[in-house]
Amino acid sequence: MEVAFFISSLLIVLFALLALFDGFYLHILKYQLHNNQASRNEHLTHTLRAILFPCILYFLFIQQDSNASFYIGMFIVMTDIIILGFDAFLEKDSRQFMGGLPRWEYILHLFVNGFHFASIAVFLTLKLQLTDTGITIVPNLGHYPGYAMLNLIVKNLLPGAILMALIHVFVSMPKTALIWNKLRPKLTCC
């Protein structure tokens, strides 16, 4: 069981690192998808997913007090999967302004989403238990060795996830996007 906590922790950290590179550096800084009319809908899907991610962290991984939080977390995960489908559908048309989605970025998206959903799948193997009467939800994983590490990692990812969601919302709105667009040239690293 400790191995599953470790694997879920590792996968969620890998997801967060790659998602930061993809979602912030590539989409917002380098390609500025929010400024391109053809990419507005793709940026909207990224914004929705950026908002859902801290909710998944909280309701699925952190909140262990009730089955209701688990069901809310699973609903958010299902919503995230549907939005991911829309995102994938939109990318071909959305990226025509840059000659299409680069192959390496397509591969990056596969890894980002693979790590994201694999971390959730491994966590579900811990949270759900097969019994003689069916599948039951383990009410609180806090007493299992290994949960403390996963919980610490997820709680430390939460502020950054909220910040990324706020940045996505910030650049999505025309008035605040103007502020970002004035600040953007001052960033010399990217």
Short mmCIF file of C-alpha atoms in Angstrom, two decimals:
data_model
loop_
_atom_site.label_atom_id
_atom_site.label_comp_id
_atom_site.label_asym_id
_atom_site.label_seq_id
_atom_site.Cartn_x
_atom_site.Cartn_y
_atom_site.Cartn_z
CA MET A 1 0.00 0.00 0.00
CA GLU A 2 2.87 2.40 0.75
CA VAL A 3 4.13 1.84 -2.77
CA ALA A 4 0.79 3.01 -4.19
CA PHE A 5 0.96 6.20 -2.10
CA PHE A 6 4.51 6.78 -3.36
CA ILE A 7 3.52 6.15 -7.00
CA SER A 8 0.50 8.46 -6.76
CA SER A 9 2.70 11.13 -5.15
CA LEU A 10 5.37 10.80 -7.84
CA LEU A 11 2.82 10.93 -10.66
CA ILE A 12 1.10 14.03 -9.31
CA VAL A 13 4.46 15.83 -8.89
CA LEU A 14 5.47 14.90 -12.45
CA PHE A 15 2.09 16.14 -13.67
CA ALA A 16 2.44 19.44 -11.80
CA LEU A 17 5.94 20.11 -13.18
CA LEU A 18 5.02 19.31 -16.78
CA ALA A 19 1.68 21.16 -16.50
CA LEU A 20 3.49 24.26 -15.25
CA PHE A 21 5.84 24.15 -18.23
CA ASP A 22 3.02 23.47 -20.70
CA GLY A 23 0.22 25.56 -19.24
CA PHE A 24 2.18 28.58 -18.11
CA TYR A 25 5.39 28.78 -20.11
CA LEU A 26 4.17 27.46 -23.47
CA HIS A 27 0.50 28.46 -23.53
CA ILE A 28 0.61 31.80 -21.71
CA LEU A 29 4.16 33.13 -22.05
CA LYS A 30 5.51 31.76 -25.33
CA TYR A 31 2.48 31.21 -27.59
CA GLN A 32 0.10 33.60 -25.78
CA LEU A 33 -2.92 31.51 -26.77
CA HIS A 34 -5.22 33.88 -24.88
CA ASN A 35 -4.31 36.69 -27.35
CA ASN A 36 -5.05 34.72 -30.51
CA GLN A 37 -8.68 34.70 -31.62
CA ALA A 38 -8.36 31.21 -33.10
CA SER A 39 -7.06 29.91 -29.75
CA ARG A 40 -9.61 31.54 -27.45
CA ASN A 41 -11.72 28.40 -27.08
CA GLU A 42 -8.65 26.26 -26.42
CA HIS A 43 -7.53 28.75 -23.78
CA LEU A 44 -11.03 28.56 -22.27
CA THR A 45 -10.70 24.77 -21.92
CA HIS A 46 -7.28 25.25 -20.30
CA THR A 47 -8.77 27.81 -17.92
CA LEU A 48 -11.61 25.48 -16.94
CA ARG A 49 -9.17 22.64 -16.34
CA ALA A 50 -6.88 24.95 -14.35
CA ILE A 51 -9.87 25.81 -12.14
CA LEU A 52 -10.86 22.15 -11.75
CA PHE A 53 -7.39 20.93 -10.75
CA PRO A 54 -7.26 22.57 -7.28
CA CYS A 55 -10.81 21.30 -6.74
CA ILE A 56 -9.65 17.77 -7.55
CA LEU A 57 -6.73 18.16 -5.16
CA TYR A 58 -9.02 19.31 -2.38
CA PHE A 59 -12.10 17.13 -2.77
CA LEU A 60 -10.45 13.92 -3.92
CA PHE A 61 -6.99 13.89 -2.33
CA ILE A 62 -7.16 16.13 0.75
CA GLN A 63 -10.73 16.03 2.07
CA GLN A 64 -11.10 12.64 3.74
CA ASP A 65 -13.98 13.33 6.13
CA SER A 66 -16.97 12.26 4.06
CA ASN A 67 -18.10 10.23 1.11
CA ALA A 68 -19.73 13.39 -0.23
CA SER A 69 -16.32 14.96 -0.87
CA PHE A 70 -15.25 11.80 -2.70
CA TYR A 71 -18.33 11.93 -4.95
CA ILE A 72 -17.79 15.65 -5.58
CA GLY A 73 -14.15 14.92 -6.44
CA MET A 74 -15.15 12.15 -8.84
CA PHE A 75 -17.72 14.41 -10.49
CA ILE A 76 -15.01 17.02 -10.99
CA VAL A 77 -12.66 14.39 -12.46
CA MET A 78 -15.38 13.28 -14.91
CA THR A 79 -16.00 16.92 -15.86
CA ASP A 80 -12.25 17.35 -16.39
CA ILE A 81 -12.18 14.35 -18.74
CA ILE A 82 -15.03 15.80 -20.82
CA ILE A 83 -13.31 19.19 -21.05
CA LEU A 84 -10.06 17.43 -22.02
CA GLY A 85 -11.96 15.88 -24.93
CA PHE A 86 -13.10 19.31 -26.10
CA ASP A 87 -9.55 20.64 -25.69
CA ALA A 88 -8.10 17.86 -27.84
CA PHE A 89 -10.80 18.43 -30.48
CA LEU A 90 -10.08 22.18 -30.64
CA GLU A 91 -6.29 22.02 -30.82
CA LYS A 92 -5.96 21.32 -34.55
CA ASP A 93 -7.85 24.47 -35.58
CA SER A 94 -6.62 26.49 -32.63
CA ARG A 95 -2.94 26.09 -33.53
CA GLN A 96 -3.15 26.79 -37.27
CA PHE A 97 -1.67 30.27 -36.66
CA MET A 98 1.60 28.58 -35.69
CA GLY A 99 1.57 25.86 -38.32
CA GLY A 100 -0.22 23.36 -36.11
CA LEU A 101 0.57 21.78 -32.78
CA PRO A 102 4.27 20.83 -32.71
CA ARG A 103 4.78 17.07 -32.44
CA TRP A 104 6.91 17.43 -29.30
CA GLU A 105 4.13 19.46 -27.62
CA TYR A 106 1.60 16.81 -28.59
CA ILE A 107 3.83 14.23 -26.89
CA LEU A 108 4.15 16.54 -23.87
CA HIS A 109 0.33 16.70 -23.65
CA LEU A 110 0.19 12.90 -23.65
CA PHE A 111 2.60 12.73 -20.71
CA VAL A 112 0.95 15.59 -18.80
CA ASN A 113 -2.50 14.06 -19.03
CA GLY A 114 -1.19 10.54 -18.56
CA PHE A 115 0.51 11.49 -15.28
CA HIS A 116 -2.57 13.45 -14.18
CA PHE A 117 -5.06 10.65 -14.67
CA ALA A 118 -2.63 7.91 -13.61
CA SER A 119 -2.13 9.68 -10.25
CA ILE A 120 -5.90 9.72 -9.81
CA ALA A 121 -6.25 6.07 -10.88
CA VAL A 122 -3.58 4.91 -8.43
CA PHE A 123 -5.22 6.99 -5.68
CA LEU A 124 -8.55 5.32 -6.46
CA THR A 125 -6.97 1.91 -5.87
CA LEU A 126 -6.29 3.14 -2.35
CA LYS A 127 -9.62 4.89 -1.81
CA LEU A 128 -11.86 2.11 -3.11
CA GLN A 129 -12.03 -1.32 -1.57
CA LEU A 130 -13.55 -4.43 -3.08
CA THR A 131 -15.58 -6.36 -0.52
CA ASP A 132 -18.03 -9.27 -0.59
CA THR A 133 -20.89 -6.77 -0.82
CA GLY A 134 -19.36 -4.64 -3.57
CA ILE A 135 -17.11 -1.62 -3.77
CA THR A 136 -16.81 0.55 -0.68
CA ILE A 137 -15.12 3.88 -0.15
CA VAL A 138 -12.37 3.88 2.46
CA PRO A 139 -13.59 6.71 4.69
CA ASN A 140 -10.22 8.06 5.78
CA LEU A 141 -6.79 7.14 4.47
CA GLY A 142 -5.04 9.15 7.20
CA HIS A 143 -4.20 6.11 9.31
CA TYR A 144 -2.38 4.33 6.46
CA PRO A 145 1.41 4.62 6.25
CA GLY A 146 2.30 6.67 3.21
CA TYR A 147 -0.76 8.91 3.19
CA ALA A 148 1.06 11.62 5.15
CA MET A 149 3.59 12.03 2.32
CA LEU A 150 0.88 12.21 -0.38
CA ASN A 151 -1.17 14.61 1.73
CA LEU A 152 1.84 16.88 2.30
CA ILE A 153 2.68 16.94 -1.40
CA VAL A 154 -0.90 17.66 -2.45
CA LYS A 155 -1.33 20.40 0.17
CA ASN A 156 1.87 22.03 -1.09
CA LEU A 157 0.69 21.81 -4.71
CA LEU A 158 -2.66 23.43 -3.88
CA PRO A 159 -1.50 27.10 -3.60
CA GLY A 160 0.37 26.87 -6.91
CA ALA A 161 -2.63 25.23 -8.57
CA ILE A 162 -4.88 28.03 -7.33
CA LEU A 163 -2.37 30.62 -8.59
CA MET A 164 -2.28 28.97 -12.03
CA ALA A 165 -6.08 29.00 -12.17
CA LEU A 166 -6.13 32.69 -11.25
CA ILE A 167 -3.52 33.51 -13.91
CA HIS A 168 -5.56 31.66 -16.54
CA VAL A 169 -8.68 33.59 -15.53
CA PHE A 170 -6.72 36.85 -15.39
CA VAL A 171 -5.46 36.57 -18.98
CA SER A 172 -8.88 35.38 -20.19
CA MET A 173 -10.64 38.65 -19.44
CA PRO A 174 -9.98 41.47 -21.93
CA LYS A 175 -9.34 44.22 -19.37
CA THR A 176 -6.96 42.22 -17.22
CA ALA A 177 -5.34 40.65 -20.30
CA LEU A 178 -4.28 44.17 -21.28
CA ILE A 179 -2.44 44.48 -17.98
CA TRP A 180 -0.72 41.13 -18.57
CA ASN A 181 0.15 42.07 -22.16
CA LYS A 182 1.86 45.25 -20.92
CA LEU A 183 3.82 43.29 -18.28
CA ARG A 184 4.70 40.38 -20.58
CA PRO A 185 7.45 42.15 -22.61
CA LYS A 186 9.26 42.96 -19.36
CA LEU A 187 9.79 39.25 -18.75
CA THR A 188 13.14 38.67 -20.42
CA CYS A 189 13.49 34.99 -19.58
CA CYS A 190 10.82 33.70 -21.94
#
